[in-house]
Amino acid sequence: MPDFDVIVLGAGAAGMMAGIEAGKRGRKVLVVDHARDPGEKIRISGGGRCNFTNVNATHTLGRERFLSSNPRFALSALSRYTPDMFIARVKKQGIAYHEKTLGQLFCDGPATQIVSMLTNDLRAAGAAIWTGREVGSIEKTADGFDVMVGDGRVTATSLVVATGGKSIPKMGATGLAYQIARQFGLEVTDTRPALVPLTFEPGALEQLKPLAGVSTNAVVGHGKTQFEEALLFTHRGLSGPAILQISSYWRDGDAISVNLLPGADALEFLRAARKATPKLHIQTVLSDKLPRRLAQLVGELINQPGMIGDLSDKKLMAAAEQVSRWRLKPVGSEGYRTAEVTLGGIDTTGLDAKTMVARQVPGLFFVGEAVDVTGWLGGYNFQWAWASGWAAGQVA
Ligand code: FDA
């Protein structure tokens, strides 16, 4: 007889959800984590307020808002476990929350409330939680799986791998899930840091550095993809939600475009200013719409000293181009050290979309960030963790 019905590796968002659901079905569950406490990423998420879901994370928007080599893969789990279902849990616990922007739901109080809700639910479902234990070798047996945990071996019929991706190694990210996937013959797609600040070469950085701390609303684009959100200049380069979002699409060597006047026609604006205030310098005109330091830099880049009234249409068009299609070429990102998620992961072709079980290995499940499904910023990644964990928990 195996020691447990289900062993879940990783007491993060996806692992706890899988453990709760399996436990509720009467399965004897063990959740193992090498961290001292469960749910460490939940605790620090959303600036400590946990952006626990996004009301727009429905399956109908999934193809656009969840990146994957197979954008359809996530839709099944997302349609079966919806944001409303997680919101109902939060409400039942009396956890107060609010919508911040763009459908993003945050706790009013600390994110630890979500961690407590999940650990309480796990215990209520009869699951054992072993933290501070290293996971060693894993073997397939006739009955299921034999896993080295700490100094001892434990066995179970089902194994749910929920050890996340590579982002923030300091917080315990290891890439163990990829290793297990490869051991059992599953493919792993290329991985890269995502939802991450972008960095610049020293020359460009020198130019941007005086703006460190300046934030403005902008449309940041890469190819056909665009996000209108806050853009933040930092000592290392660019950050803020608009940059984190575009970082999931950006590739080495590519440029990004920045429109500093979202919702406005830059040329019309400059033409109107030329008529109304011809004696002003272009920097002064721009400071009406942009933070002063930013207006100054953009003014320098436009490099048209003198009064706006003296600028020809051609020069005004070039200035408008600089303001609304500022091309910037990042050299890299801050990497896994600060990335919120890992793009890529366990190839979905080896997994069943409804249950998250490995097609060729009965009883072996992969859920959460470890899988090649990456959501937009704003609660989408937790919704994927809840939904994929829930899906596995129904059958594991
Ligand atoms: P997760 O990483 O949460 O859990 C994996 C668990 O496995 C961890 O507990 C880890 O210790 C354990 N583990 C790893 N290797 C192991 C090993 N070798 N042995 C044993 N255990 C091991 N998303 C969102 O939707 N809203 C938000 O507000 C935020 N905010 C946010 C802030 C920051 C700073 C970060 C880094 C990330 C976010 N995210 C987010 C993303 C979100 O945290 C992420 O998508 C989920 O935590 C993924 O859940 P998983 O359960 O898949 O992995």
CSV table of C-alpha atoms and ligand atoms in Angstrom, one decimal:
chain,number,residue,atom,x,y,z
A,1,MET,CA,0.0,0.0,0.0
A,2,PRO,CA,1.4,3.4,-0.9
A,3,ASP,CA,1.9,5.9,2.0
A,4,PHE,CA,-0.3,8.5,0.3
A,5,ASP,CA,-2.8,8.6,-2.6
A,6,VAL,CA,-1.3,11.9,-3.8
A,7,ILE,CA,2.0,13.6,-3.2
A,8,VAL,CA,2.1,17.2,-4.3
A,9,LEU,CA,5.5,18.7,-4.8
A,10,GLY,CA,5.4,22.5,-4.1
A,11,ALA,CA,3.2,24.3,-1.6
A,12,GLY,CA,2.7,27.3,-3.8
A,13,ALA,CA,-0.6,28.5,-5.4
A,14,ALA,CA,-1.1,25.6,-7.8
A,15,GLY,CA,0.2,22.9,-5.4
A,16,MET,CA,-2.0,24.0,-2.5
A,17,MET,CA,-5.1,24.2,-4.8
A,18,ALA,CA,-4.4,20.7,-6.2
A,19,GLY,CA,-3.9,19.3,-2.6
A,20,ILE,CA,-7.1,20.9,-1.3
A,21,GLU,CA,-9.2,19.5,-4.2
A,22,ALA,CA,-7.7,16.0,-4.0
A,23,GLY,CA,-8.2,16.0,-0.2
A,24,LYS,CA,-11.8,17.1,-0.6
A,25,ARG,CA,-12.4,14.0,-2.7
A,26,GLY,CA,-11.2,11.9,0.2
A,27,ARG,CA,-7.7,11.3,-1.1
A,28,LYS,CA,-4.9,11.0,1.4
A,29,VAL,CA,-2.6,13.9,0.4
A,30,LEU,CA,0.9,15.0,1.2
A,31,VAL,CA,2.1,18.5,0.2
A,32,VAL,CA,5.9,18.9,0.3
A,33,ASP,CA,8.0,22.0,0.0
A,34,HIS,CA,11.7,22.8,0.6
A,35,ALA,CA,10.8,26.4,1.8
A,36,ARG,CA,10.2,26.9,5.4
A,37,ASP,CA,6.7,28.3,4.8
A,38,PRO,CA,4.0,27.5,2.2
A,39,GLY,CA,2.9,30.1,-0.3
A,40,GLU,CA,5.9,32.4,-0.1
A,41,LYS,CA,5.2,34.0,-3.5
A,42,ILE,CA,1.6,34.6,-2.6
A,43,ARG,CA,2.8,36.4,0.5
A,44,ILE,CA,5.0,38.9,-1.5
A,45,SER,CA,2.7,39.1,-4.5
A,46,GLY,CA,0.9,42.3,-5.6
A,47,GLY,CA,3.2,44.4,-3.4
A,48,GLY,CA,2.0,42.4,-0.4
A,49,ARG,CA,-1.7,42.7,-1.3
A,50,CYS,CA,-1.9,39.7,-3.6
A,51,ASN,CA,-3.6,40.4,-7.0
A,52,PHE,CA,-5.3,37.0,-6.6
A,53,THR,CA,-7.2,37.0,-9.9
A,54,ASN,CA,-8.4,39.1,-12.8
A,55,VAL,CA,-12.1,39.2,-13.6
A,56,ASN,CA,-11.1,39.2,-17.3
A,57,ALA,CA,-9.2,35.9,-17.0
A,58,THR,CA,-12.0,34.0,-18.6
A,59,HIS,CA,-11.4,31.3,-21.1
A,60,THR,CA,-12.7,33.4,-23.9
A,61,LEU,CA,-9.9,35.9,-23.5
A,62,GLY,CA,-7.4,33.1,-22.7
A,63,ARG,CA,-5.9,32.9,-26.1
A,64,GLU,CA,-4.8,36.5,-26.0
A,65,ARG,CA,-3.9,36.8,-22.3
A,66,PHE,CA,-2.1,33.6,-21.7
A,67,LEU,CA,1.1,33.0,-23.7
A,68,SER,CA,2.0,29.5,-24.7
A,69,SER,CA,3.3,27.5,-27.7
A,70,ASN,CA,-0.2,26.3,-27.8
A,71,PRO,CA,-2.5,29.2,-26.8
A,72,ARG,CA,-5.6,27.0,-26.7
A,73,PHE,CA,-4.2,24.6,-24.1
A,74,ALA,CA,-5.0,26.8,-21.0
A,75,LEU,CA,-8.7,27.3,-22.1
A,76,SER,CA,-10.0,24.1,-20.7
A,77,ALA,CA,-8.8,24.5,-17.1
A,78,LEU,CA,-9.6,28.3,-17.2
A,79,SER,CA,-13.2,27.5,-18.3
A,80,ARG,CA,-13.7,25.0,-15.6
A,81,TYR,CA,-12.3,27.0,-12.7
A,82,THR,CA,-13.2,30.6,-13.3
A,83,PRO,CA,-12.3,33.8,-11.5
A,84,ASP,CA,-15.8,33.8,-9.9
A,85,MET,CA,-15.1,30.5,-8.2
A,86,PHE,CA,-11.9,31.8,-6.5
A,87,ILE,CA,-13.7,35.1,-5.6
A,88,ALA,CA,-16.4,33.0,-4.0
A,89,ARG,CA,-13.7,31.3,-1.8
A,90,VAL,CA,-12.3,34.7,-0.9
A,91,LYS,CA,-15.7,36.1,0.0
A,92,LYS,CA,-16.6,33.0,2.1
A,93,GLN,CA,-13.5,33.7,4.2
A,94,GLY,CA,-14.5,37.3,4.7
A,95,ILE,CA,-11.3,38.5,3.0
A,96,ALA,CA,-11.9,42.1,1.9
A,97,TYR,CA,-10.8,43.0,-1.6
A,98,HIS,CA,-11.1,45.6,-4.3
A,99,GLU,CA,-10.6,46.1,-8.0
A,100,LYS,CA,-7.6,48.2,-8.6
A,101,THR,CA,-7.6,48.6,-12.4
A,102,LEU,CA,-8.2,46.6,-15.5
A,103,GLY,CA,-10.1,43.8,-13.7
A,104,GLN,CA,-7.3,43.2,-11.2
A,105,LEU,CA,-8.6,42.1,-7.8
A,106,PHE,CA,-6.3,42.8,-4.7
A,107,CYS,CA,-6.8,42.1,-1.0
A,108,ASP,CA,-7.5,45.2,1.0
A,109,GLY,CA,-5.3,43.7,3.7
A,110,PRO,CA,-2.1,41.5,3.7
A,111,ALA,CA,-1.6,38.8,1.1
A,112,THR,CA,-1.0,36.4,4.0
A,113,GLN,CA,-4.8,36.1,4.3
A,114,ILE,CA,-4.8,34.2,1.0
A,115,VAL,CA,-2.0,31.9,2.3
A,116,SER,CA,-3.9,31.3,5.5
A,117,MET,CA,-7.1,30.5,3.6
A,118,LEU,CA,-5.3,27.9,1.5
A,119,THR,CA,-3.3,26.3,4.3
A,120,ASN,CA,-6.5,26.1,6.4
A,121,ASP,CA,-8.4,24.6,3.5
A,122,LEU,CA,-5.5,22.1,3.0
A,123,ARG,CA,-5.7,21.0,6.7
A,124,ALA,CA,-9.5,20.9,6.6
A,125,ALA,CA,-9.2,18.5,3.6
A,126,GLY,CA,-7.0,16.3,5.7
A,127,ALA,CA,-3.7,17.0,3.8
A,128,ALA,CA,-0.3,16.7,5.5
A,129,ILE,CA,2.1,19.6,4.8
A,130,TRP,CA,5.8,19.0,5.1
A,131,THR,CA,7.8,22.1,4.7
A,132,GLY,CA,11.6,22.6,4.9
A,133,ARG,CA,12.1,19.2,3.2
A,134,GLU,CA,14.3,18.7,0.1
A,135,VAL,CA,12.9,16.5,-2.7
A,136,GLY,CA,15.4,14.0,-4.0
A,137,SER,CA,15.1,11.2,-6.6
A,138,ILE,CA,11.8,10.1,-8.0
A,139,GLU,CA,11.0,6.6,-9.3
A,140,LYS,CA,8.1,5.2,-11.0
A,141,THR,CA,6.8,2.0,-9.4
A,142,ALA,CA,4.1,-0.5,-10.3
A,143,ASP,CA,1.8,1.3,-7.8
A,144,GLY,CA,2.7,4.8,-8.6
A,145,PHE,CA,5.7,6.9,-7.4
A,146,ASP,CA,8.4,6.6,-4.9
A,147,VAL,CA,9.8,10.0,-3.9
A,148,MET,CA,12.9,10.8,-1.7
A,149,VAL,CA,11.7,13.5,0.7
A,150,GLY,CA,14.4,14.7,3.2
A,151,ASP,CA,16.0,11.5,4.5
A,152,GLY,CA,13.1,9.1,3.8
A,153,ARG,CA,11.2,7.7,0.9
A,154,VAL,CA,7.4,8.2,0.5
A,155,THR,CA,5.1,6.6,-2.0
A,156,ALA,CA,1.9,7.6,-3.6
A,157,THR,CA,-0.4,6.6,-6.5
A,158,SER,CA,-0.3,10.1,-8.0
A,159,LEU,CA,2.3,12.7,-8.1
A,160,VAL,CA,1.5,16.4,-8.8
A,161,VAL,CA,4.4,18.5,-9.7
A,162,ALA,CA,3.8,22.1,-8.7
A,163,THR,CA,7.3,23.5,-8.0
A,164,GLY,CA,6.9,26.6,-10.3
A,165,GLY,CA,9.4,28.1,-12.7
A,166,LYS,CA,12.8,29.7,-12.3
A,167,SER,CA,11.8,33.2,-11.3
A,168,ILE,CA,13.3,34.5,-8.1
A,169,PRO,CA,15.8,31.8,-7.1
A,170,LYS,CA,16.3,33.6,-3.8
A,171,MET,CA,12.7,32.6,-2.9
A,172,GLY,CA,13.3,28.9,-3.6
A,173,ALA,CA,12.7,28.6,-7.4
A,174,THR,CA,14.7,25.7,-8.7
A,175,GLY,CA,13.4,24.5,-12.0
A,176,LEU,CA,12.9,21.0,-10.4
A,177,ALA,CA,9.7,20.6,-12.5
A,178,TYR,CA,11.6,20.7,-15.7
A,179,GLN,CA,14.0,18.1,-14.5
A,180,ILE,CA,11.2,15.7,-13.5
A,181,ALA,CA,9.4,16.4,-16.8
A,182,ARG,CA,12.6,15.4,-18.8
A,183,GLN,CA,13.1,12.3,-16.6
A,184,PHE,CA,9.6,11.1,-17.6
A,185,GLY,CA,10.1,11.9,-21.3
A,186,LEU,CA,8.2,15.2,-21.6
A,187,GLU,CA,9.6,18.1,-23.6
A,188,VAL,CA,10.4,21.4,-22.1
A,189,THR,CA,10.2,24.5,-24.3
A,190,ASP,CA,12.8,27.3,-24.0
A,191,THR,CA,12.3,29.3,-20.9
A,192,ARG,CA,13.1,33.0,-20.3
A,193,PRO,CA,12.3,35.6,-17.6
A,194,ALA,CA,9.0,37.4,-18.2
A,195,LEU,CA,7.1,40.2,-16.5
A,196,VAL,CA,10.5,41.7,-15.9
A,197,PRO,CA,12.2,45.2,-16.1
A,198,LEU,CA,14.2,45.8,-19.2
A,199,THR,CA,17.8,47.0,-19.2
A,200,PHE,CA,19.9,49.2,-21.5
A,201,GLU,CA,23.5,49.6,-22.7
A,202,PRO,CA,25.6,52.1,-20.8
A,203,GLY,CA,25.2,54.9,-23.4
A,204,ALA,CA,21.4,54.7,-23.4
A,205,LEU,CA,21.3,54.2,-19.7
A,206,GLU,CA,23.4,57.4,-19.2
A,207,GLN,CA,20.7,59.3,-21.1
A,208,LEU,CA,17.8,57.7,-19.2
A,209,LYS,CA,19.3,57.8,-15.7
A,210,PRO,CA,18.4,61.4,-14.9
A,211,LEU,CA,14.8,60.2,-15.2
A,212,ALA,CA,15.1,57.5,-12.5
A,213,GLY,CA,11.9,57.6,-10.4
A,214,VAL,CA,9.8,59.4,-13.1
A,215,SER,CA,6.6,57.6,-14.1
A,216,THR,CA,4.1,58.3,-16.9
A,217,ASN,CA,1.3,56.7,-18.6
A,218,ALA,CA,2.3,55.4,-22.0
A,219,VAL,CA,1.5,52.9,-24.8
A,220,VAL,CA,4.4,50.5,-25.0
A,221,GLY,CA,4.5,48.3,-28.1
A,222,HIS,CA,6.4,45.4,-29.7
A,223,GLY,CA,5.2,44.4,-33.1
A,224,LYS,CA,1.4,44.4,-33.0
A,225,THR,CA,1.2,44.0,-29.2
A,226,GLN,CA,0.6,47.1,-27.2
A,227,PHE,CA,-0.1,47.9,-23.6
A,228,GLU,CA,-1.2,51.2,-22.2
A,229,GLU,CA,-0.2,51.4,-18.6
A,230,ALA,CA,2.4,53.1,-16.4
A,231,LEU,CA,6.0,53.3,-17.5
A,232,LEU,CA,8.7,53.8,-14.9
A,233,PHE,CA,12.2,55.0,-15.4
A,234,THR,CA,14.7,53.3,-13.1
A,235,HIS,CA,18.5,53.4,-12.4
A,236,ARG,CA,18.8,50.2,-14.5
A,237,GLY,CA,16.4,50.9,-17.3
A,238,LEU,CA,12.6,50.7,-17.7
A,239,SER,CA,10.0,49.1,-15.5
A,240,GLY,CA,6.4,49.7,-14.6
A,241,PRO,CA,3.4,47.6,-15.7
A,242,ALA,CA,3.6,48.6,-19.4
A,243,ILE,CA,7.2,47.4,-19.6
A,244,LEU,CA,6.6,44.2,-17.5
A,245,GLN,CA,3.8,43.3,-19.9
A,246,ILE,CA,5.8,43.9,-23.1
A,247,SER,CA,8.8,42.0,-21.7
A,248,SER,CA,6.9,38.8,-22.2
A,249,TYR,CA,6.8,39.6,-26.0
A,250,TRP,CA,10.2,41.3,-26.4
A,251,ARG,CA,13.1,39.2,-27.7
A,252,ASP,CA,16.9,39.9,-27.7
A,253,GLY,CA,17.9,42.4,-30.4
A,254,ASP,CA,14.4,43.8,-30.8
A,255,ALA,CA,13.3,47.4,-30.2
A,256,ILE,CA,10.2,48.5,-28.4
A,257,SER,CA,8.2,51.6,-29.2
A,258,VAL,CA,6.9,54.1,-26.6
A,259,ASN,CA,4.0,56.5,-27.2
A,260,LEU,CA,4.2,59.1,-24.5
A,261,LEU,CA,0.9,60.7,-25.5
A,262,PRO,CA,-1.6,57.9,-25.3
A,263,GLY,CA,-5.0,58.8,-26.6
A,264,ALA,CA,-3.8,62.0,-28.3
A,265,ASP,CA,-2.6,62.9,-31.8
A,266,ALA,CA,1.0,64.1,-31.1
A,267,LEU,CA,1.2,66.1,-34.4
A,268,GLU,CA,-2.2,67.7,-33.8
A,269,PHE,CA,-1.1,68.6,-30.3
A,270,LEU,CA,2.1,70.2,-31.5
A,271,ARG,CA,0.4,72.0,-34.3
A,272,ALA,CA,-2.1,73.5,-31.9
A,273,ALA,CA,0.7,74.5,-29.6
A,274,ARG,CA,2.6,76.2,-32.5
A,275,LYS,CA,-0.5,78.3,-33.2
A,276,ALA,CA,-1.5,79.1,-29.7
A,277,THR,CA,1.9,79.5,-28.1
A,278,PRO,CA,4.4,80.1,-30.9
A,279,LYS,CA,7.0,81.7,-28.6
A,280,LEU,CA,7.4,78.6,-26.4
A,281,HIS,CA,10.2,76.1,-26.7
A,282,ILE,CA,9.1,72.6,-27.6
A,283,GLN,CA,10.2,71.3,-24.1
A,284,THR,CA,7.9,73.7,-22.4
A,285,VAL,CA,5.1,72.7,-24.7
A,286,LEU,CA,5.6,69.0,-23.8
A,287,SER,CA,5.9,69.7,-20.1
A,288,ASP,CA,2.2,70.5,-20.3
A,289,LYS,CA,1.6,66.8,-20.9
A,290,LEU,CA,4.7,65.0,-19.5
A,291,PRO,CA,6.6,65.1,-16.3
A,292,ARG,CA,9.1,68.0,-16.5
A,293,ARG,CA,12.3,65.9,-16.5
A,294,LEU,CA,10.9,63.6,-19.2
A,295,ALA,CA,9.7,66.6,-21.3
A,296,GLN,CA,13.3,67.9,-21.1
A,297,LEU,CA,14.9,64.7,-22.3
A,298,VAL,CA,12.4,64.3,-25.1
A,299,GLY,CA,13.0,67.9,-26.0
A,300,GLU,CA,16.8,67.2,-26.2
A,301,LEU,CA,16.1,64.1,-28.4
A,302,ILE,CA,14.0,66.3,-30.7
A,303,ASN,CA,16.9,68.7,-30.9
A,304,GLN,CA,15.0,71.7,-32.2
A,305,PRO,CA,16.1,74.7,-30.2
A,306,GLY,CA,14.2,77.9,-30.6
A,307,MET,CA,10.5,78.7,-30.6
A,308,ILE,CA,7.9,76.2,-31.7
A,309,GLY,CA,6.4,78.9,-33.9
A,310,ASP,CA,9.5,78.7,-36.1
A,311,LEU,CA,9.3,75.0,-36.8
A,312,SER,CA,8.2,73.8,-40.2
A,313,ASP,CA,5.6,71.1,-40.7
A,314,LYS,CA,8.4,68.6,-41.5
A,315,LYS,CA,10.2,69.4,-38.2
A,316,LEU,CA,7.0,69.2,-36.3
A,317,MET,CA,6.3,65.8,-37.8
A,318,ALA,CA,9.7,64.5,-36.8
A,319,ALA,CA,9.1,65.8,-33.3
A,320,ALA,CA,5.7,64.1,-33.1
A,321,GLU,CA,7.3,60.9,-34.3
A,322,GLN,CA,9.8,61.1,-31.4
A,323,VAL,CA,7.0,61.7,-28.9
A,324,SER,CA,4.6,59.0,-30.1
A,325,ARG,CA,7.0,56.4,-31.6
A,326,TRP,CA,10.1,56.6,-29.4
A,327,ARG,CA,12.2,53.6,-30.3
A,328,LEU,CA,14.2,52.1,-27.6
A,329,LYS,CA,16.4,49.1,-27.8
A,330,PRO,CA,16.8,47.1,-24.6
A,331,VAL,CA,19.9,45.0,-24.3
A,332,GLY,CA,18.4,42.5,-21.8
A,333,SER,CA,16.2,42.2,-18.8
A,334,GLU,CA,16.9,42.0,-15.1
A,335,GLY,CA,16.6,38.2,-15.4
A,336,TYR,CA,15.1,35.7,-13.1
A,337,ARG,CA,16.4,37.7,-10.1
A,338,THR,CA,13.3,40.0,-10.4
A,339,ALA,CA,11.1,38.3,-13.0
A,340,GLU,CA,7.6,37.7,-11.8
A,341,VAL,CA,7.2,34.6,-13.9
A,342,THR,CA,9.0,32.2,-16.3
A,343,LEU,CA,7.9,32.2,-19.9
A,344,GLY,CA,7.8,28.7,-21.5
A,345,GLY,CA,8.2,25.5,-19.5
A,346,ILE,CA,6.8,22.0,-19.8
A,347,ASP,CA,5.5,21.5,-23.3
A,348,THR,CA,1.8,21.2,-23.3
A,349,THR,CA,1.7,18.6,-26.1
A,350,GLY,CA,2.7,16.1,-23.4
A,351,LEU,CA,-0.2,17.0,-21.1
A,352,ASP,CA,-3.9,16.5,-21.1
A,353,ALA,CA,-5.5,20.0,-21.0
A,354,LYS,CA,-8.5,18.8,-19.0
A,355,THR,CA,-6.6,17.1,-16.1
A,356,MET,CA,-3.0,18.2,-16.5
A,357,VAL,CA,-1.9,14.6,-16.4
A,358,ALA,CA,1.1,13.5,-18.5
A,359,ARG,CA,-0.3,11.7,-21.5
A,360,GLN,CA,2.3,9.0,-21.4
A,361,VAL,CA,2.7,8.7,-17.6
A,362,PRO,CA,-0.6,7.9,-15.8
A,363,GLY,CA,-0.7,9.5,-12.3
A,364,LEU,CA,1.9,12.2,-13.1
A,365,PHE,CA,0.5,15.8,-13.2
A,366,PHE,CA,2.2,19.1,-13.9
A,367,VAL,CA,0.4,22.4,-12.8
A,368,GLY,CA,1.0,26.1,-12.4
A,369,GLU,CA,4.0,28.1,-13.6
A,370,ALA,CA,6.0,25.0,-14.4
A,371,VAL,CA,3.8,24.5,-17.5
A,372,ASP,CA,4.3,26.5,-20.7
A,373,VAL,CA,1.4,28.8,-19.9
A,374,THR,CA,2.2,32.4,-18.9
A,375,GLY,CA,-0.4,35.0,-18.1
A,376,TRP,CA,-0.4,38.8,-18.5
A,377,LEU,CA,0.4,40.9,-15.5
A,378,GLY,CA,-2.6,41.5,-13.2
A,379,GLY,CA,-3.8,38.4,-11.6
A,380,TYR,CA,-3.7,36.1,-14.7
A,381,ASN,CA,-0.9,34.0,-13.4
A,382,PHE,CA,-2.6,33.2,-10.1
A,383,GLN,CA,-5.8,32.4,-12.0
A,384,TRP,CA,-3.8,29.9,-14.1
A,385,ALA,CA,-2.2,28.4,-10.9
A,386,TRP,CA,-5.7,28.0,-9.3
A,387,ALA,CA,-7.3,26.6,-12.4
A,388,SER,CA,-4.6,24.1,-13.3
A,389,GLY,CA,-4.2,23.0,-9.7
A,390,TRP,CA,-8.0,22.6,-9.4
A,391,ALA,CA,-8.1,20.6,-12.6
A,392,ALA,CA,-5.4,18.1,-11.4
A,393,GLY,CA,-7.1,18.0,-8.0
A,394,GLN,CA,-10.3,16.6,-9.5
A,395,VAL,CA,-8.6,13.4,-10.7
A,396,ALA,CA,-5.2,13.0,-9.0
B,1,FDA,P1,5.1,28.9,-7.0
B,1,FDA,O1,6.4,29.4,-7.4
B,1,FDA,O2,4.2,29.8,-6.3
B,1,FDA,O3,5.3,27.7,-6.0
B,1,FDA,C1,6.3,26.7,-6.2
B,1,FDA,C2,6.6,26.1,-4.8
B,1,FDA,O4,7.5,25.0,-5.1
B,1,FDA,C3,7.3,27.1,-3.9
B,1,FDA,O5,6.7,27.1,-2.7
B,1,FDA,C4,8.8,26.5,-3.9
B,1,FDA,O6,9.4,26.7,-2.6
B,1,FDA,C5,8.6,25.1,-4.1
B,1,FDA,N1,9.7,24.4,-4.7
B,1,FDA,C6,10.5,24.9,-5.8
B,1,FDA,N2,11.5,24.0,-6.0
B,1,FDA,C7,11.4,23.0,-5.1
B,1,FDA,C8,12.2,21.9,-4.8
B,1,FDA,N3,13.3,21.6,-5.5
B,1,FDA,N4,11.8,21.1,-3.8
B,1,FDA,C9,10.7,21.4,-3.0
B,1,FDA,N5,9.9,22.5,-3.2
B,1,FDA,C10,10.3,23.3,-4.3
B,1,FDA,N6,0.8,36.6,-10.0
B,1,FDA,C11,-0.5,37.1,-10.0
B,1,FDA,O7,-1.4,36.6,-10.6
B,1,FDA,N7,-0.7,38.2,-9.2
B,1,FDA,C12,0.2,38.9,-8.5
B,1,FDA,O8,0.0,39.8,-7.7
B,1,FDA,C13,1.6,38.4,-8.6
B,1,FDA,N8,2.6,39.0,-8.0
B,1,FDA,C14,3.9,38.5,-8.0
B,1,FDA,C15,4.9,39.2,-7.4
B,1,FDA,C16,6.2,38.7,-7.4
B,1,FDA,C17,7.3,39.4,-6.8
B,1,FDA,C18,6.4,37.5,-8.1
B,1,FDA,C19,7.8,36.8,-8.1
B,1,FDA,C20,5.4,36.8,-8.8
B,1,FDA,C21,4.1,37.3,-8.8
B,1,FDA,N9,3.1,36.7,-9.4
B,1,FDA,C22,1.8,37.2,-9.4
B,1,FDA,C23,3.3,35.4,-10.1
B,1,FDA,C24,2.8,34.3,-9.2
B,1,FDA,O9,3.5,34.4,-8.0
B,1,FDA,C25,3.1,32.9,-9.9
B,1,FDA,O10,2.6,32.9,-11.1
B,1,FDA,C26,2.6,31.8,-9.0
B,1,FDA,O11,3.1,31.9,-7.7
B,1,FDA,C27,2.9,30.5,-9.6
B,1,FDA,O12,2.4,29.5,-8.8
B,1,FDA,P2,3.0,28.0,-8.7
B,1,FDA,O13,2.3,27.4,-7.6
B,1,FDA,O14,3.0,27.4,-10.0
B,1,FDA,O15,4.5,28.3,-8.3
